[in-house]
């Protein structure tokens, strides 16, 4: 599984990096919409929307909202990011609420209509703000493309380092204590720490490429730290959805990685946090 996982990552990573660094913001926004909506399609299945027509209608509704945000953001001087910023704030608030959901694991765990409603609302609050944060990061000058790459690299580094740190050191430092045993029994505190450290280091390195000054590095490190932790929340929340639905992966599109949602769950939570932190601290 590790070999398959690495091979898939080696194929996907260069494509994603090249797109982020060399495509213009409108193209990145469109490409990201395709990826995020693919993840949202899998989210609908985890929310137990079994009818294909119903899922299609829901997907079109979310696409229409994305188009409406872009259309309403037009201005005489180009595009305004106000709506994208507002959506990013909503995303940060949602992921704070998701922490409460993780604490109350059994909430909406049954198969009633009201439970599906909450999970569908959660999907919209996760996907749309993350897509808006991505557009905001990439479209902000100077070096927006590098800042977006940095934000994503924080998540990728945290996820990969957590995986390998958990495999090699899990249970050795904290005597087998798990991070969230009811939600994701395999995640360890050692893995969390390894992932967060890697995310912070990569965030600092990326920020220097993006032009951050030495005085801004501690602020970047703080934002990268919180973004890496947020990515863990996103990962855990998707694990909760999968456990409620009784499945191992959100899909089978990516060999060794599962579905699209399995690859972007941490990104959904980290992007709004990183974008807001960058705006707050002005780097």
PDB file of C-alpha atoms in Angstrom:
ATOM      1  CA  UNK A   1       0.000   0.000   0.000  1.00  0.00           C
ATOM      2  CA  UNK A   2       2.849   2.387   0.839  1.00  0.00           C
ATOM      3  CA  UNK A   3       4.455   1.814  -2.577  1.00  0.00           C
ATOM      4  CA  UNK A   4       1.165   2.423  -4.386  1.00  0.00           C
ATOM      5  CA  UNK A   5       0.541   5.506  -2.269  1.00  0.00           C
ATOM      6  CA  UNK A   6       3.960   6.946  -3.112  1.00  0.00           C
ATOM      7  CA  UNK A   7       3.629   6.244  -6.823  1.00  0.00           C
ATOM      8  CA  UNK A   8       0.238   7.944  -6.956  1.00  0.00           C
ATOM      9  CA  UNK A   9       1.622  10.936  -5.060  1.00  0.00           C
ATOM     10  CA  UNK A  10       4.610  11.194  -7.410  1.00  0.00           C
ATOM     11  CA  UNK A  11       2.226  11.412 -10.347  1.00  0.00           C
ATOM     12  CA  UNK A  12      -0.285  13.825  -8.813  1.00  0.00           C
ATOM     13  CA  UNK A  13       2.085  16.199  -7.017  1.00  0.00           C
ATOM     14  CA  UNK A  14       3.994  17.558 -10.066  1.00  0.00           C
ATOM     15  CA  UNK A  15       0.737  18.164 -11.923  1.00  0.00           C
ATOM     16  CA  UNK A  16      -0.780  20.031  -8.989  1.00  0.00           C
ATOM     17  CA  UNK A  17       2.358  22.082  -8.362  1.00  0.00           C
ATOM     18  CA  UNK A  18       2.749  23.033 -12.016  1.00  0.00           C
ATOM     19  CA  UNK A  19      -0.888  24.124 -12.197  1.00  0.00           C
ATOM     20  CA  UNK A  20      -0.594  26.261  -9.055  1.00  0.00           C
ATOM     21  CA  UNK A  21       2.627  27.957 -10.117  1.00  0.00           C
ATOM     22  CA  UNK A  22       2.004  28.502 -13.818  1.00  0.00           C
ATOM     23  CA  UNK A  23      -1.736  28.804 -14.445  1.00  0.00           C
ATOM     24  CA  UNK A  24      -3.565  32.109 -14.050  1.00  0.00           C
ATOM     25  CA  UNK A  25      -6.023  32.559 -11.201  1.00  0.00           C
ATOM     26  CA  UNK A  26      -9.193  32.051 -13.303  1.00  0.00           C
ATOM     27  CA  UNK A  27      -7.857  28.725 -14.557  1.00  0.00           C
ATOM     28  CA  UNK A  28      -6.815  27.621 -11.079  1.00  0.00           C
ATOM     29  CA  UNK A  29     -10.222  28.582  -9.704  1.00  0.00           C
ATOM     30  CA  UNK A  30     -11.953  26.571 -12.434  1.00  0.00           C
ATOM     31  CA  UNK A  31      -9.672  23.562 -11.965  1.00  0.00           C
ATOM     32  CA  UNK A  32     -10.098  23.683  -8.188  1.00  0.00           C
ATOM     33  CA  UNK A  33     -13.871  23.817  -8.622  1.00  0.00           C
ATOM     34  CA  UNK A  34     -13.740  20.536 -10.562  1.00  0.00           C
ATOM     35  CA  UNK A  35     -11.613  18.847  -7.883  1.00  0.00           C
ATOM     36  CA  UNK A  36     -13.622  20.192  -4.961  1.00  0.00           C
ATOM     37  CA  UNK A  37     -16.948  19.305  -6.564  1.00  0.00           C
ATOM     38  CA  UNK A  38     -15.644  15.775  -7.179  1.00  0.00           C
ATOM     39  CA  UNK A  39     -14.904  15.587  -3.464  1.00  0.00           C
ATOM     40  CA  UNK A  40     -18.328  16.993  -2.701  1.00  0.00           C
ATOM     41  CA  UNK A  41     -19.937  14.258  -4.831  1.00  0.00           C
ATOM     42  CA  UNK A  42     -18.282  11.702  -2.550  1.00  0.00           C
ATOM     43  CA  UNK A  43     -19.413  13.716   0.475  1.00  0.00           C
ATOM     44  CA  UNK A  44     -23.013  13.300  -0.710  1.00  0.00           C
ATOM     45  CA  UNK A  45     -22.525   9.548  -0.710  1.00  0.00           C
ATOM     46  CA  UNK A  46     -21.146   9.654   2.840  1.00  0.00           C
ATOM     47  CA  UNK A  47     -24.248  11.666   3.760  1.00  0.00           C
ATOM     48  CA  UNK A  48     -26.257   8.750   2.353  1.00  0.00           C
ATOM     49  CA  UNK A  49     -27.777  10.562  -0.598  1.00  0.00           C
ATOM     50  CA  UNK A  50     -28.203   7.412  -2.634  1.00  0.00           C
ATOM     51  CA  UNK A  51     -30.222   8.731  -5.566  1.00  0.00           C
ATOM     52  CA  UNK A  52     -27.975   9.823  -8.454  1.00  0.00           C
ATOM     53  CA  UNK A  53     -30.431  12.465  -9.624  1.00  0.00           C
ATOM     54  CA  UNK A  54     -30.600  14.004  -6.143  1.00  0.00           C
ATOM     55  CA  UNK A  55     -26.805  14.111  -5.920  1.00  0.00           C
ATOM     56  CA  UNK A  56     -26.610  15.680  -9.371  1.00  0.00           C
ATOM     57  CA  UNK A  57     -29.107  18.399  -8.447  1.00  0.00           C
ATOM     58  CA  UNK A  58     -27.175  19.151  -5.261  1.00  0.00           C
ATOM     59  CA  UNK A  59     -23.893  19.300  -7.157  1.00  0.00           C
ATOM     60  CA  UNK A  60     -25.333  21.683  -9.755  1.00  0.00           C
ATOM     61  CA  UNK A  61     -26.668  23.888  -6.942  1.00  0.00           C
ATOM     62  CA  UNK A  62     -23.187  24.167  -5.415  1.00  0.00           C
ATOM     63  CA  UNK A  63     -21.674  24.875  -8.823  1.00  0.00           C
ATOM     64  CA  UNK A  64     -24.268  27.603  -9.340  1.00  0.00           C
ATOM     65  CA  UNK A  65     -23.256  29.154  -5.995  1.00  0.00           C
ATOM     66  CA  UNK A  66     -19.612  29.166  -7.083  1.00  0.00           C
ATOM     67  CA  UNK A  67     -20.510  30.826 -10.366  1.00  0.00           C
ATOM     68  CA  UNK A  68     -22.675  33.375  -8.534  1.00  0.00           C
ATOM     69  CA  UNK A  69     -19.793  34.295  -6.210  1.00  0.00           C
ATOM     70  CA  UNK A  70     -17.464  34.847  -9.173  1.00  0.00           C
ATOM     71  CA  UNK A  71     -20.084  36.834 -11.081  1.00  0.00           C
ATOM     72  CA  UNK A  72     -20.944  39.028  -8.074  1.00  0.00           C
ATOM     73  CA  UNK A  73     -17.248  39.721  -7.444  1.00  0.00           C
ATOM     74  CA  UNK A  74     -16.734  41.559 -10.714  1.00  0.00           C
ATOM     75  CA  UNK A  75     -15.831  45.232 -10.409  1.00  0.00           C
ATOM     76  CA  UNK A  76     -14.755  48.057 -12.692  1.00  0.00           C
ATOM     77  CA  UNK A  77     -11.114  47.454 -11.777  1.00  0.00           C
ATOM     78  CA  UNK A  78     -11.244  43.683 -12.147  1.00  0.00           C
ATOM     79  CA  UNK A  79     -12.387  41.441  -9.310  1.00  0.00           C
ATOM     80  CA  UNK A  80     -13.097  42.081  -5.659  1.00  0.00           C
ATOM     81  CA  UNK A  81     -12.237  39.382  -3.121  1.00  0.00           C
ATOM     82  CA  UNK A  82     -14.733  40.562  -0.485  1.00  0.00           C
ATOM     83  CA  UNK A  83     -17.124  37.651  -0.985  1.00  0.00           C
ATOM     84  CA  UNK A  84     -14.231  35.201  -1.045  1.00  0.00           C
ATOM     85  CA  UNK A  85     -12.951  36.670   2.209  1.00  0.00           C
ATOM     86  CA  UNK A  86     -16.386  36.487   3.828  1.00  0.00           C
ATOM     87  CA  UNK A  87     -16.751  32.857   2.780  1.00  0.00           C
ATOM     88  CA  UNK A  88     -13.311  32.100   4.229  1.00  0.00           C
ATOM     89  CA  UNK A  89     -14.375  33.553   7.595  1.00  0.00           C
ATOM     90  CA  UNK A  90     -17.486  31.361   7.502  1.00  0.00           C
ATOM     91  CA  UNK A  91     -15.248  28.387   6.799  1.00  0.00           C
ATOM     92  CA  UNK A  92     -13.072  29.076   9.838  1.00  0.00           C
ATOM     93  CA  UNK A  93     -16.168  29.363  12.039  1.00  0.00           C
ATOM     94  CA  UNK A  94     -17.536  26.112  10.648  1.00  0.00           C
ATOM     95  CA  UNK A  95     -14.378  24.156  11.440  1.00  0.00           C
ATOM     96  CA  UNK A  96     -14.456  25.470  14.996  1.00  0.00           C
ATOM     97  CA  UNK A  97     -17.982  24.082  15.260  1.00  0.00           C
ATOM     98  CA  UNK A  98     -16.759  20.828  13.721  1.00  0.00           C
ATOM     99  CA  UNK A  99     -14.551  20.389  16.790  1.00  0.00           C
ATOM    100  CA  UNK A 100     -17.724  20.185  18.866  1.00  0.00           C
ATOM    101  CA  UNK A 101     -19.156  17.631  16.446  1.00  0.00           C
ATOM    102  CA  UNK A 102     -16.013  15.510  16.843  1.00  0.00           C
ATOM    103  CA  UNK A 103     -16.387  15.725  20.601  1.00  0.00           C
ATOM    104  CA  UNK A 104     -20.014  14.589  20.375  1.00  0.00           C
ATOM    105  CA  UNK A 105     -19.232  11.711  18.067  1.00  0.00           C
ATOM    106  CA  UNK A 106     -22.733  10.224  17.892  1.00  0.00           C
ATOM    107  CA  UNK A 107     -24.443  13.419  16.709  1.00  0.00           C
ATOM    108  CA  UNK A 108     -26.264  12.770  13.405  1.00  0.00           C
ATOM    109  CA  UNK A 109     -24.887   9.226  13.311  1.00  0.00           C
ATOM    110  CA  UNK A 110     -28.265   7.665  12.494  1.00  0.00           C
ATOM    111  CA  UNK A 111     -29.845   7.431   9.064  1.00  0.00           C
ATOM    112  CA  UNK A 112     -32.719   9.858   9.506  1.00  0.00           C
ATOM    113  CA  UNK A 113     -33.447  12.766   7.171  1.00  0.00           C
ATOM    114  CA  UNK A 114     -32.389  15.364   9.734  1.00  0.00           C
ATOM    115  CA  UNK A 115     -28.935  13.728  10.023  1.00  0.00           C
ATOM    116  CA  UNK A 116     -28.453  13.895   6.254  1.00  0.00           C
ATOM    117  CA  UNK A 117     -29.460  17.559   6.318  1.00  0.00           C
ATOM    118  CA  UNK A 118     -26.725  18.411   8.830  1.00  0.00           C
ATOM    119  CA  UNK A 119     -24.108  16.506   6.825  1.00  0.00           C
ATOM    120  CA  UNK A 120     -25.150  18.199   3.593  1.00  0.00           C
ATOM    121  CA  UNK A 121     -24.921  21.605   5.269  1.00  0.00           C
ATOM    122  CA  UNK A 122     -21.493  20.638   6.581  1.00  0.00           C
ATOM    123  CA  UNK A 123     -20.419  19.764   3.035  1.00  0.00           C
ATOM    124  CA  UNK A 124     -21.373  23.199   1.734  1.00  0.00           C
ATOM    125  CA  UNK A 125     -19.674  24.928   4.683  1.00  0.00           C
ATOM    126  CA  UNK A 126     -16.493  22.939   4.095  1.00  0.00           C
ATOM    127  CA  UNK A 127     -16.156  22.990   0.314  1.00  0.00           C
ATOM    128  CA  UNK A 128     -17.333  26.468  -0.734  1.00  0.00           C
ATOM    129  CA  UNK A 129     -15.207  28.415   1.799  1.00  0.00           C
ATOM    130  CA  UNK A 130     -12.119  26.324   1.012  1.00  0.00           C
ATOM    131  CA  UNK A 131     -12.558  27.010  -2.696  1.00  0.00           C
ATOM    132  CA  UNK A 132     -12.987  30.721  -1.961  1.00  0.00           C
ATOM    133  CA  UNK A 133      -9.868  30.748   0.222  1.00  0.00           C
ATOM    134  CA  UNK A 134      -7.913  29.071  -2.568  1.00  0.00           C
ATOM    135  CA  UNK A 135      -9.030  31.729  -5.055  1.00  0.00           C
ATOM    136  CA  UNK A 136      -8.262  34.520  -2.586  1.00  0.00           C
ATOM    137  CA  UNK A 137      -4.760  33.230  -1.868  1.00  0.00           C
ATOM    138  CA  UNK A 138      -3.836  32.658  -5.493  1.00  0.00           C
ATOM    139  CA  UNK A 139      -5.298  35.948  -6.708  1.00  0.00           C
ATOM    140  CA  UNK A 140      -3.695  38.195  -4.101  1.00  0.00           C
ATOM    141  CA  UNK A 141      -0.533  39.986  -5.147  1.00  0.00           C
ATOM    142  CA  UNK A 142       2.364  39.726  -4.815  1.00  0.00           C
ATOM    143  CA  UNK A 143       3.261  36.061  -5.269  1.00  0.00           C
ATOM    144  CA  UNK A 144      -0.215  34.715  -4.617  1.00  0.00           C
ATOM    145  CA  UNK A 145       0.613  31.519  -6.493  1.00  0.00           C
ATOM    146  CA  UNK A 146       3.544  30.825  -4.159  1.00  0.00           C
ATOM    147  CA  UNK A 147       1.437  31.554  -1.081  1.00  0.00           C
ATOM    148  CA  UNK A 148      -1.206  29.087  -2.269  1.00  0.00           C
ATOM    149  CA  UNK A 149       1.492  26.510  -2.921  1.00  0.00           C
ATOM    150  CA  UNK A 150       2.836  27.149   0.591  1.00  0.00           C
ATOM    151  CA  UNK A 151      -0.595  26.663   2.154  1.00  0.00           C
ATOM    152  CA  UNK A 152      -1.117  23.381   0.310  1.00  0.00           C
ATOM    153  CA  UNK A 153       2.451  22.249   0.999  1.00  0.00           C
ATOM    154  CA  UNK A 154       1.816  22.718   4.734  1.00  0.00           C
ATOM    155  CA  UNK A 155      -1.094  20.274   4.492  1.00  0.00           C
ATOM    156  CA  UNK A 156       0.778  17.800   2.293  1.00  0.00           C
ATOM    157  CA  UNK A 157       3.835  17.845   4.543  1.00  0.00           C
ATOM    158  CA  UNK A 158       1.750  17.496   7.707  1.00  0.00           C
ATOM    159  CA  UNK A 159      -0.231  14.598   6.263  1.00  0.00           C
ATOM    160  CA  UNK A 160       2.806  12.713   4.946  1.00  0.00           C
ATOM    161  CA  UNK A 161       4.930  13.288   8.042  1.00  0.00           C
ATOM    162  CA  UNK A 162       2.060  12.259  10.320  1.00  0.00           C
ATOM    163  CA  UNK A 163       1.671   9.031   8.343  1.00  0.00           C
ATOM    164  CA  UNK A 164       5.332   8.067   8.573  1.00  0.00           C
ATOM    165  CA  UNK A 165       5.849   9.361  12.124  1.00  0.00           C
ATOM    166  CA  UNK A 166       2.802   7.408  13.252  1.00  0.00           C
ATOM    167  CA  UNK A 167       4.066   4.219  11.583  1.00  0.00           C
ATOM    168  CA  UNK A 168       7.576   4.470  13.011  1.00  0.00           C
ATOM    169  CA  UNK A 169       7.069   6.184  16.377  1.00  0.00           C
ATOM    170  CA  UNK A 170       3.384   5.689  17.178  1.00  0.00           C
ATOM    171  CA  UNK A 171       2.898   4.450  20.723  1.00  0.00           C
ATOM    172  CA  UNK A 172       6.538   4.866  21.762  1.00  0.00           C
ATOM    173  CA  UNK A 173       6.430   8.318  23.358  1.00  0.00           C
ATOM    174  CA  UNK A 174       2.886   8.594  24.708  1.00  0.00           C
ATOM    175  CA  UNK A 175       2.624   4.875  25.579  1.00  0.00           C
ATOM    176  CA  UNK A 176       0.030   3.958  22.988  1.00  0.00           C
ATOM    177  CA  UNK A 177      -2.325   6.845  23.634  1.00  0.00           C
ATOM    178  CA  UNK A 178      -4.393   7.530  20.519  1.00  0.00           C
ATOM    179  CA  UNK A 179      -5.355  10.928  19.149  1.00  0.00           C
ATOM    180  CA  UNK A 180      -9.054  10.222  18.595  1.00  0.00           C
ATOM    181  CA  UNK A 181      -9.699   6.496  19.064  1.00  0.00           C
ATOM    182  CA  UNK A 182     -13.437   6.609  18.434  1.00  0.00           C
ATOM    183  CA  UNK A 183     -13.078   8.566  15.211  1.00  0.00           C
ATOM    184  CA  UNK A 184      -9.797   7.299  13.741  1.00  0.00           C
ATOM    185  CA  UNK A 185      -8.195   4.520  15.824  1.00  0.00           C
ATOM    186  CA  UNK A 186      -4.918   4.490  13.868  1.00  0.00           C
ATOM    187  CA  UNK A 187      -4.003   8.133  14.443  1.00  0.00           C
ATOM    188  CA  UNK A 188      -1.416   8.674  17.160  1.00  0.00           C
ATOM    189  CA  UNK A 189      -0.239  11.712  19.076  1.00  0.00           C
ATOM    190  CA  UNK A 190       3.293  11.023  17.823  1.00  0.00           C
ATOM    191  CA  UNK A 191       1.977  11.236  14.274  1.00  0.00           C
ATOM    192  CA  UNK A 192       0.229  14.511  15.059  1.00  0.00           C
ATOM    193  CA  UNK A 193       3.396  16.057  16.447  1.00  0.00           C
ATOM    194  CA  UNK A 194       5.497  14.857  13.525  1.00  0.00           C
ATOM    195  CA  UNK A 195       2.978  16.240  11.069  1.00  0.00           C
ATOM    196  CA  UNK A 196       2.708  19.623  12.770  1.00  0.00           C
ATOM    197  CA  UNK A 197       6.486  20.049  12.938  1.00  0.00           C
ATOM    198  CA  UNK A 198       6.827  19.208   9.247  1.00  0.00           C
ATOM    199  CA  UNK A 199       3.977  21.566   8.346  1.00  0.00           C
ATOM    200  CA  UNK A 200       5.559  24.472  10.218  1.00  0.00           C
ATOM    201  CA  UNK A 201       8.975  23.916   8.647  1.00  0.00           C
ATOM    202  CA  UNK A 202       7.528  23.702   5.148  1.00  0.00           C
ATOM    203  CA  UNK A 203       5.387  26.782   5.812  1.00  0.00           C
ATOM    204  CA  UNK A 204       8.461  28.775   6.816  1.00  0.00           C
ATOM    205  CA  UNK A 205      10.379  27.624   3.754  1.00  0.00           C
ATOM    206  CA  UNK A 206       7.531  28.451   1.406  1.00  0.00           C
ATOM    207  CA  UNK A 207       7.030  31.865   2.958  1.00  0.00           C
ATOM    208  CA  UNK A 208      10.657  32.780   2.330  1.00  0.00           C
ATOM    209  CA  UNK A 209      10.185  31.846  -1.326  1.00  0.00           C
ATOM    210  CA  UNK A 210       7.082  34.041  -1.370  1.00  0.00           C
ATOM    211  CA  UNK A 211       9.022  37.031  -0.053  1.00  0.00           C
ATOM    212  CA  UNK A 212       8.282  37.023   3.665  1.00  0.00           C
ATOM    213  CA  UNK A 213      10.744  39.005   5.752  1.00  0.00           C
ATOM    214  CA  UNK A 214      12.696  37.593   8.682  1.00  0.00           C
ATOM    215  CA  UNK A 215      10.450  39.522  11.071  1.00  0.00           C
ATOM    216  CA  UNK A 216       7.388  37.828   9.576  1.00  0.00           C
ATOM    217  CA  UNK A 217       8.716  34.273   9.893  1.00  0.00           C
ATOM    218  CA  UNK A 218       7.408  33.749  13.479  1.00  0.00           C
ATOM    219  CA  UNK A 219       3.944  34.854  12.343  1.00  0.00           C
ATOM    220  CA  UNK A 220       4.117  32.522   9.363  1.00  0.00           C
ATOM    221  CA  UNK A 221       5.152  29.693  11.678  1.00  0.00           C
ATOM    222  CA  UNK A 222       2.134  30.388  13.907  1.00  0.00           C
ATOM    223  CA  UNK A 223      -0.272  30.401  10.965  1.00  0.00           C
ATOM    224  CA  UNK A 224       1.296  27.231   9.542  1.00  0.00           C
ATOM    225  CA  UNK A 225       0.952  25.587  12.956  1.00  0.00           C
ATOM    226  CA  UNK A 226      -2.751  26.421  13.211  1.00  0.00           C
ATOM    227  CA  UNK A 227      -3.333  25.445   9.569  1.00  0.00           C
ATOM    228  CA  UNK A 228      -1.627  22.077  10.118  1.00  0.00           C
ATOM    229  CA  UNK A 229      -3.803  21.463  13.173  1.00  0.00           C
ATOM    230  CA  UNK A 230      -6.869  22.484  11.172  1.00  0.00           C
ATOM    231  CA  UNK A 231      -5.941  19.957   8.491  1.00  0.00           C
ATOM    232  CA  UNK A 232      -6.038  17.264  11.175  1.00  0.00           C
ATOM    233  CA  UNK A 233      -9.536  18.405  12.146  1.00  0.00           C
ATOM    234  CA  UNK A 234     -10.607  18.122   8.517  1.00  0.00           C
ATOM    235  CA  UNK A 235      -9.135  14.644   8.292  1.00  0.00           C
ATOM    236  CA  UNK A 236     -10.806  13.541  11.511  1.00  0.00           C
ATOM    237  CA  UNK A 237     -14.154  14.949  10.473  1.00  0.00           C
ATOM    238  CA  UNK A 238     -14.090  13.004   7.223  1.00  0.00           C
ATOM    239  CA  UNK A 239     -13.163   9.896   9.222  1.00  0.00           C
ATOM    240  CA  UNK A 240     -16.240  10.522  11.370  1.00  0.00           C
ATOM    241  CA  UNK A 241     -18.425  10.699   8.261  1.00  0.00           C
ATOM    242  CA  UNK A 242     -16.939   7.464   6.951  1.00  0.00           C
ATOM    243  CA  UNK A 243     -17.510   5.685  10.257  1.00  0.00           C
ATOM    244  CA  UNK A 244     -21.112   6.868  10.335  1.00  0.00           C
ATOM    245  CA  UNK A 245     -21.537   5.548   6.781  1.00  0.00           C
ATOM    246  CA  UNK A 246     -19.650   2.325   7.498  1.00  0.00           C
ATOM    247  CA  UNK A 247     -17.050   2.709   4.737  1.00  0.00           C
ATOM    248  CA  UNK A 248     -13.240   2.744   4.707  1.00  0.00           C
ATOM    249  CA  UNK A 249     -12.666   5.291   1.919  1.00  0.00           C
ATOM    250  CA  UNK A 250     -14.759   8.038   0.359  1.00  0.00           C
ATOM    251  CA  UNK A 251     -14.097   6.496  -3.066  1.00  0.00           C
ATOM    252  CA  UNK A 252     -11.633   4.462  -5.105  1.00  0.00           C
ATOM    253  CA  UNK A 253     -10.503   6.916  -7.760  1.00  0.00           C
ATOM    254  CA  UNK A 254      -6.899   7.350  -6.572  1.00  0.00           C
ATOM    255  CA  UNK A 255      -4.837   4.155  -6.070  1.00  0.00           C
ATOM    256  CA  UNK A 256      -3.516   3.883  -2.537  1.00  0.00           C
ATOM    257  CA  UNK A 257      -5.314   7.061  -1.467  1.00  0.00           C
ATOM    258  CA  UNK A 258      -9.008   6.253  -1.785  1.00  0.00           C
ATOM    259  CA  UNK A 259     -11.282   8.936  -3.158  1.00  0.00           C
ATOM    260  CA  UNK A 260     -10.836  12.611  -3.956  1.00  0.00           C
ATOM    261  CA  UNK A 261     -12.293  13.618  -0.593  1.00  0.00           C
ATOM    262  CA  UNK A 262      -9.726  11.441   1.157  1.00  0.00           C
ATOM    263  CA  UNK A 263      -7.023  13.625  -0.419  1.00  0.00           C
ATOM    264  CA  UNK A 264      -8.569  17.042   0.144  1.00  0.00           C
ATOM    265  CA  UNK A 265     -10.182  16.644   3.578  1.00  0.00           C
ATOM    266  CA  UNK A 266      -7.280  18.377   5.323  1.00  0.00           C
ATOM    267  CA  UNK A 267      -7.068  21.016   2.597  1.00  0.00           C
ATOM    268  CA  UNK A 268     -10.724  21.941   3.093  1.00  0.00           C
ATOM    269  CA  UNK A 269     -10.054  22.909   6.708  1.00  0.00           C
ATOM    270  CA  UNK A 270      -6.567  24.373   6.341  1.00  0.00           C
ATOM    271  CA  UNK A 271      -7.089  26.762   3.413  1.00  0.00           C
ATOM    272  CA  UNK A 272      -9.556  29.148   5.120  1.00  0.00           C
ATOM    273  CA  UNK A 273      -7.376  29.174   8.245  1.00  0.00           C
ATOM    274  CA  UNK A 274      -4.197  29.925   6.304  1.00  0.00           C
ATOM    275  CA  UNK A 275      -5.878  32.606   4.189  1.00  0.00           C
ATOM    276  CA  UNK A 276      -7.337  34.343   7.243  1.00  0.00           C
ATOM    277  CA  UNK A 277      -4.066  34.139   9.138  1.00  0.00           C
ATOM    278  CA  UNK A 278      -2.148  35.598   6.217  1.00  0.00           C
ATOM    279  CA  UNK A 279      -4.630  38.485   5.971  1.00  0.00           C
ATOM    280  CA  UNK A 280      -4.639  39.137   9.723  1.00  0.00           C
ATOM    281  CA  UNK A 281      -0.849  39.282  10.045  1.00  0.00           C
ATOM    282  CA  UNK A 282      -0.225  40.967   6.714  1.00  0.00           C
ATOM    283  CA  UNK A 283       2.473  38.777   5.280  1.00  0.00           C
TER     284      UNK A 283
END
